[in-house]
Amino acid sequence: QRQERQRAKEAFQHMLSEKLSSGIAFSAWNSSWIDVRDSLTADHRFHAIDEEGSRETLFVEFCEEFRKRDDRRRRNMKREAEDNFVTALREYRASGRLPMSHTWFSFRSSLNDLERTDVRLAASEHLTEGEQQHMYDGYVSEMLVVEEEEKRRSYEERRAMEKAHRESYRRSLIRFA
């Protein structure tokens, strides 16, 4: 009996995935059990689950799992779009076509027609123009911090070297004296 209930549950879930994932008449995002129940009664897998409460519970669980999967997929797509965007910015920076004095709009206007069609820099459903601008500003500010750190480190190295030369010169003068 337990195995039969498990098979019936799996068949019911498979039926839900067929009906709701096809997206023809119903959606796992906004369809309620009452809306879906009448259209599913014609399927023999619907009647494999005896209790109405169990059917509704399985439907709710299926919808929640579907939403979670869809959210994960969307987050992954957004993360991938963000990574591609930053990679494109790094490439433009490495080639010298991304000066740190540019704003997002001046950078966009400085691109040629071929570069404007780069899908990594185009706004999409995963990464809006505002998000791109925010990421661009963040990237530029990070690069400015890195440049300032490099300048500071270079200045400190030069000062240490000058100090060593002065000390060496001072020792030479003392030795000659």
mmCIF file of N, CA, C and O in Angstrom, residues 68-128:
data_model
loop_
_atom_site.group_PDB
_atom_site.id
_atom_site.type_symbol
_atom_site.label_atom_id
_atom_site.label_comp_id
_atom_site.label_asym_id
_atom_site.label_seq_id
_atom_site.Cartn_x
_atom_site.Cartn_y
_atom_site.Cartn_z
ATOM 1 N N LYS A 68 10.710 27.962 -6.158
ATOM 2 C CA LYS A 68 12.094 27.954 -5.668
ATOM 3 C C LYS A 68 13.068 27.651 -6.804
ATOM 4 O O LYS A 68 14.110 28.305 -6.932
ATOM 5 N N ARG A 69 12.736 26.647 -7.618
ATOM 6 C CA ARG A 69 13.599 26.292 -8.754
ATOM 7 C C ARG A 69 13.708 27.458 -9.726
ATOM 8 O O ARG A 69 14.800 27.768 -10.213
ATOM 9 N N ASP A 70 12.576 28.089 -9.991
ATOM 10 C CA ASP A 70 12.567 29.215 -10.923
ATOM 11 C C ASP A 70 13.367 30.388 -10.362
ATOM 12 O O ASP A 70 14.116 31.042 -11.099
ATOM 13 N N ASP A 71 13.236 30.653 -9.074
ATOM 14 C CA ASP A 71 14.017 31.724 -8.446
ATOM 15 C C ASP A 71 15.509 31.425 -8.516
ATOM 16 O O ASP A 71 16.317 32.320 -8.804
ATOM 17 N N ARG A 72 15.894 30.186 -8.232
ATOM 18 C CA ARG A 72 17.311 29.801 -8.322
ATOM 19 C C ARG A 72 17.830 29.980 -9.741
ATOM 20 O O ARG A 72 18.931 30.500 -9.946
ATOM 21 N N ARG A 73 17.031 29.572 -10.711
ATOM 22 C CA ARG A 73 17.440 29.709 -12.106
ATOM 23 C C ARG A 73 17.623 31.188 -12.464
ATOM 24 O O ARG A 73 18.616 31.563 -13.082
ATOM 25 N N ARG A 74 16.695 32.021 -12.032
ATOM 26 C CA ARG A 74 16.799 33.459 -12.323
ATOM 27 C C ARG A 74 18.012 34.089 -11.636
ATOM 28 O O ARG A 74 18.702 34.919 -12.229
ATOM 29 N N ARG A 75 18.249 33.704 -10.380
ATOM 30 C CA ARG A 75 19.422 34.235 -9.675
ATOM 31 C C ARG A 75 20.706 33.812 -10.375
ATOM 32 O O ARG A 75 21.639 34.606 -10.506
ATOM 33 N N ASN A 76 20.771 32.570 -10.808
ATOM 34 C CA ASN A 76 21.961 32.089 -11.520
ATOM 35 C C ASN A 76 22.160 32.832 -12.832
ATOM 36 O O ASN A 76 23.292 33.181 -13.189
ATOM 37 N N MET A 77 21.066 33.070 -13.545
ATOM 38 C CA MET A 77 21.162 33.806 -14.807
ATOM 39 C C MET A 77 21.629 35.241 -14.550
ATOM 40 O O MET A 77 22.452 35.772 -15.290
ATOM 41 N N LYS A 78 21.125 35.850 -13.481
ATOM 42 C CA LYS A 78 21.528 37.218 -13.146
ATOM 43 C C LYS A 78 23.002 37.250 -12.748
ATOM 44 O O LYS A 78 23.755 38.125 -13.186
ATOM 45 N N ARG A 79 23.422 36.280 -11.929
ATOM 46 C CA ARG A 79 24.818 36.215 -11.510
ATOM 47 C C ARG A 79 25.726 36.033 -12.730
ATOM 48 O O ARG A 79 26.772 36.673 -12.838
ATOM 49 N N GLU A 80 25.311 35.200 -13.650
ATOM 50 C CA GLU A 80 26.091 34.979 -14.866
ATOM 51 C C GLU A 80 26.166 36.252 -15.705
ATOM 52 O O GLU A 80 27.230 36.604 -16.227
ATOM 53 N N ALA A 81 25.050 36.976 -15.816
ATOM 54 C CA ALA A 81 25.038 38.234 -16.569
ATOM 55 C C ALA A 81 25.953 39.260 -15.901
ATOM 56 O O ALA A 81 26.679 39.993 -16.586
ATOM 57 N N GLU A 82 25.945 39.314 -14.572
ATOM 58 C CA GLU A 82 26.817 40.243 -13.854
ATOM 59 C C GLU A 82 28.284 39.895 -14.071
ATOM 60 O O GLU A 82 29.110 40.780 -14.295
ATOM 61 N N ASP A 83 28.598 38.601 -13.997
ATOM 62 C CA ASP A 83 29.981 38.169 -14.218
ATOM 63 C C ASP A 83 30.437 38.515 -15.636
ATOM 64 O O ASP A 83 31.563 38.983 -15.832
ATOM 65 N N ASN A 84 29.575 38.287 -16.608
ATOM 66 C CA ASN A 84 29.915 38.620 -17.995
ATOM 67 C C ASN A 84 30.117 40.119 -18.170
ATOM 68 O O ASN A 84 31.010 40.555 -18.895
ATOM 69 N N PHE A 85 29.288 40.916 -17.497
ATOM 70 C CA PHE A 85 29.398 42.365 -17.582
ATOM 71 C C PHE A 85 30.739 42.832 -17.020
ATOM 72 O O PHE A 85 31.450 43.618 -17.655
ATOM 73 N N VAL A 86 31.102 42.327 -15.852
ATOM 74 C CA VAL A 86 32.368 42.726 -15.233
ATOM 75 C C VAL A 86 33.549 42.238 -16.071
ATOM 76 O O VAL A 86 34.549 42.945 -16.227
ATOM 77 N N THR A 87 33.438 41.048 -16.645
ATOM 78 C CA THR A 87 34.498 40.537 -17.519
ATOM 79 C C THR A 87 34.687 41.455 -18.720
ATOM 80 O O THR A 87 35.818 41.763 -19.107
ATOM 81 N N ALA A 88 33.584 41.906 -19.299
ATOM 82 C CA ALA A 88 33.671 42.833 -20.434
ATOM 83 C C ALA A 88 34.342 44.137 -20.009
ATOM 84 O O ALA A 88 35.195 44.673 -20.736
ATOM 85 N N LEU A 89 33.984 44.650 -18.834
ATOM 86 C CA LEU A 89 34.614 45.882 -18.348
ATOM 87 C C LEU A 89 36.114 45.683 -18.153
ATOM 88 O O LEU A 89 36.918 46.559 -18.490
ATOM 89 N N ARG A 90 36.490 44.531 -17.625
ATOM 90 C CA ARG A 90 37.927 44.246 -17.431
ATOM 91 C C ARG A 90 38.656 44.210 -18.771
ATOM 92 O O ARG A 90 39.783 44.698 -18.884
ATOM 93 N N GLU A 91 38.016 43.605 -19.773
ATOM 94 C CA GLU A 91 38.640 43.549 -21.096
ATOM 95 C C GLU A 91 38.804 44.945 -21.678
ATOM 96 O O GLU A 91 39.857 45.262 -22.248
ATOM 97 N N TYR A 92 37.781 45.782 -21.535
ATOM 98 C CA TYR A 92 37.878 47.149 -22.039
ATOM 99 C C TYR A 92 38.943 47.927 -21.263
ATOM 100 O O TYR A 92 39.668 48.734 -21.833
ATOM 101 N N ARG A 93 39.044 47.690 -19.980
ATOM 102 C CA ARG A 93 40.059 48.349 -19.153
ATOM 103 C C ARG A 93 41.450 47.898 -19.566
ATOM 104 O O ARG A 93 42.364 48.716 -19.685
ATOM 105 N N ALA A 94 41.625 46.596 -19.793
ATOM 106 C CA ALA A 94 42.934 46.066 -20.177
ATOM 107 C C ALA A 94 43.368 46.598 -21.542
ATOM 108 O O ALA A 94 44.560 46.817 -21.772
ATOM 109 N N SER A 95 42.417 46.828 -22.427
ATOM 110 C CA SER A 95 42.751 47.330 -23.754
ATOM 111 C C SER A 95 42.889 48.864 -23.780
ATOM 112 O O SER A 95 43.200 49.429 -24.821
ATOM 113 N N GLY A 96 42.627 49.505 -22.651
ATOM 114 C CA GLY A 96 42.778 50.955 -22.564
ATOM 115 C C GLY A 96 41.590 51.744 -23.080
ATOM 116 O O GLY A 96 41.676 52.955 -23.252
ATOM 117 N N ARG A 97 40.474 51.098 -23.311
ATOM 118 C CA ARG A 97 39.298 51.791 -23.823
ATOM 119 C C ARG A 97 38.310 52.138 -22.723
ATOM 120 O O ARG A 97 37.185 52.538 -23.005
ATOM 121 N N LEU A 98 38.724 51.984 -21.467
ATOM 122 C CA LEU A 98 37.855 52.328 -20.343
ATOM 123 C C LEU A 98 38.623 53.240 -19.391
ATOM 124 O O LEU A 98 39.197 52.803 -18.409
ATOM 125 N N PRO A 99 38.662 54.544 -19.705
ATOM 126 C CA PRO A 99 39.331 55.461 -18.793
ATOM 127 C C PRO A 99 38.504 55.632 -17.516
ATOM 128 O O PRO A 99 37.279 55.577 -17.537
ATOM 129 N N MET A 100 39.198 55.837 -16.426
ATOM 130 C CA MET A 100 38.515 55.938 -15.135
ATOM 131 C C MET A 100 37.752 57.241 -14.994
ATOM 132 O O MET A 100 36.931 57.380 -14.105
ATOM 133 N N SER A 101 37.975 58.188 -15.891
ATOM 134 C CA SER A 101 37.266 59.466 -15.801
ATOM 135 C C SER A 101 35.891 59.411 -16.460
ATOM 136 O O SER A 101 35.106 60.334 -16.320
ATOM 137 N N HIS A 102 35.597 58.323 -17.169
ATOM 138 C CA HIS A 102 34.306 58.217 -17.849
ATOM 139 C C HIS A 102 33.188 57.851 -16.877
ATOM 140 O O HIS A 102 33.412 57.126 -15.918
ATOM 141 N N THR A 103 32.022 58.378 -17.187
ATOM 142 C CA THR A 103 30.820 57.914 -16.500
ATOM 143 C C THR A 103 30.237 56.784 -17.336
ATOM 144 O O THR A 103 30.705 56.506 -18.439
ATOM 145 N N TRP A 104 29.189 56.147 -16.836
ATOM 146 C CA TRP A 104 28.566 55.047 -17.576
ATOM 147 C C TRP A 104 28.082 55.533 -18.939
ATOM 148 O O TRP A 104 28.301 54.891 -19.955
ATOM 149 N N PHE A 105 27.437 56.677 -18.960
ATOM 150 C CA PHE A 105 26.866 57.176 -20.208
ATOM 151 C C PHE A 105 27.951 57.607 -21.198
ATOM 152 O O PHE A 105 27.828 57.377 -22.399
ATOM 153 N N SER A 106 29.014 58.228 -20.703
ATOM 154 C CA SER A 106 30.092 58.609 -21.620
ATOM 155 C C SER A 106 30.829 57.375 -22.116
ATOM 156 O O SER A 106 31.273 57.334 -23.261
ATOM 157 N N PHE A 107 30.939 56.338 -21.291
ATOM 158 C CA PHE A 107 31.545 55.084 -21.739
ATOM 159 C C PHE A 107 30.686 54.451 -22.824
ATOM 160 O O PHE A 107 31.199 54.026 -23.858
ATOM 161 N N ARG A 108 29.369 54.410 -22.596
ATOM 162 C CA ARG A 108 28.461 53.820 -23.593
ATOM 163 C C ARG A 108 28.520 54.591 -24.910
ATOM 164 O O ARG A 108 28.499 54.000 -25.981
ATOM 165 N N SER A 109 28.585 55.912 -24.825
ATOM 166 C CA SER A 109 28.618 56.703 -26.055
ATOM 167 C C SER A 109 29.964 56.591 -26.768
ATOM 168 O O SER A 109 30.036 56.822 -27.975
ATOM 169 N N SER A 110 31.026 56.209 -26.043
ATOM 170 C CA SER A 110 32.340 56.079 -26.679
ATOM 171 C C SER A 110 32.510 54.757 -27.425
ATOM 172 O O SER A 110 33.456 54.590 -28.174
ATOM 173 N N LEU A 111 31.572 53.829 -27.233
ATOM 174 C CA LEU A 111 31.668 52.534 -27.904
ATOM 175 C C LEU A 111 31.269 52.671 -29.374
ATOM 176 O O LEU A 111 30.373 53.435 -29.710
ATOM 177 N N ASN A 112 31.935 51.889 -30.222
ATOM 178 C CA ASN A 112 31.540 51.891 -31.634
ATOM 179 C C ASN A 112 30.338 50.963 -31.812
ATOM 180 O O ASN A 112 29.903 50.307 -30.875
ATOM 181 N N ASP A 113 29.806 50.918 -33.023
ATOM 182 C CA ASP A 113 28.585 50.151 -33.276
ATOM 183 C C ASP A 113 28.753 48.666 -32.964
ATOM 184 O O ASP A 113 27.847 48.032 -32.432
ATOM 185 N N LEU A 114 29.890 48.112 -33.305
ATOM 186 C CA LEU A 114 30.133 46.692 -33.038
ATOM 187 C C LEU A 114 30.193 46.418 -31.535
ATOM 188 O O LEU A 114 29.621 45.441 -31.042
ATOM 189 N N GLU A 115 30.846 47.305 -30.802
ATOM 190 C CA GLU A 115 30.959 47.135 -29.354
ATOM 191 C C GLU A 115 29.608 47.330 -28.662
ATOM 192 O O GLU A 115 29.348 46.721 -27.633
ATOM 193 N N ARG A 116 28.753 48.179 -29.226
ATOM 194 C CA ARG A 116 27.433 48.387 -28.624
ATOM 195 C C ARG A 116 26.560 47.149 -28.719
ATOM 196 O O ARG A 116 25.634 46.981 -27.936
ATOM 197 N N THR A 117 26.825 46.306 -29.686
ATOM 198 C CA THR A 117 26.032 45.078 -29.835
ATOM 199 C C THR A 117 26.560 43.941 -28.970
ATOM 200 O O THR A 117 26.006 42.846 -29.002
ATOM 201 N N ASP A 118 27.622 44.180 -28.216
ATOM 202 C CA ASP A 118 28.165 43.158 -27.310
ATOM 203 C C ASP A 118 27.080 42.785 -26.294
ATOM 204 O O ASP A 118 26.606 43.634 -25.543
ATOM 205 N N VAL A 119 26.680 41.532 -26.284
ATOM 206 C CA VAL A 119 25.578 41.102 -25.414
ATOM 207 C C VAL A 119 25.938 41.240 -23.942
ATOM 208 O O VAL A 119 25.055 41.359 -23.092
ATOM 209 N N ARG A 120 27.215 41.234 -23.636
ATOM 210 C CA ARG A 120 27.615 41.380 -22.233
ATOM 211 C C ARG A 120 27.341 42.779 -21.709
ATOM 212 O O ARG A 120 27.152 42.973 -20.513
ATOM 213 N N LEU A 121 27.296 43.762 -22.615
ATOM 214 C CA LEU A 121 27.061 45.151 -22.204
ATOM 215 C C LEU A 121 25.644 45.614 -22.476
ATOM 216 O O LEU A 121 25.275 46.727 -22.115
ATOM 217 N N ALA A 122 24.842 44.786 -23.116
ATOM 218 C CA ALA A 122 23.465 45.172 -23.444
ATOM 219 C C ALA A 122 22.549 44.890 -22.261
ATOM 220 O O ALA A 122 22.703 43.898 -21.559
ATOM 221 N N ALA A 123 21.608 45.782 -22.034
ATOM 222 C CA ALA A 123 20.620 45.564 -20.984
ATOM 223 C C ALA A 123 19.754 44.368 -21.376
ATOM 224 O O ALA A 123 19.462 44.149 -22.541
ATOM 225 N N SER A 124 19.379 43.578 -20.385
ATOM 226 C CA SER A 124 18.565 42.392 -20.649
ATOM 227 C C SER A 124 17.567 42.214 -19.523
ATOM 228 O O SER A 124 17.495 43.027 -18.606
ATOM 229 N N GLU A 125 16.828 41.129 -19.582
ATOM 230 C CA GLU A 125 15.864 40.859 -18.513
ATOM 231 C C GLU A 125 16.578 40.510 -17.208
ATOM 232 O O GLU A 125 16.016 40.624 -16.136
ATOM 233 N N HIS A 126 17.828 40.094 -17.316
ATOM 234 C CA HIS A 126 18.579 39.706 -16.125
ATOM 235 C C HIS A 126 19.349 40.866 -15.514
ATOM 236 O O HIS A 126 19.635 40.864 -14.323
ATOM 237 N N LEU A 127 19.702 41.844 -16.333
ATOM 238 C CA LEU A 127 20.519 42.959 -15.870
ATOM 239 C C LEU A 127 20.024 44.245 -16.544
ATOM 240 O O LEU A 127 20.230 44.449 -17.730
ATOM 241 N N THR A 128 19.363 45.089 -15.771
ATOM 242 C CA THR A 128 18.784 46.312 -16.330
ATOM 243 C C THR A 128 19.853 47.385 -16.523
ATOM 244 O O THR A 128 20.974 47.260 -16.017
#
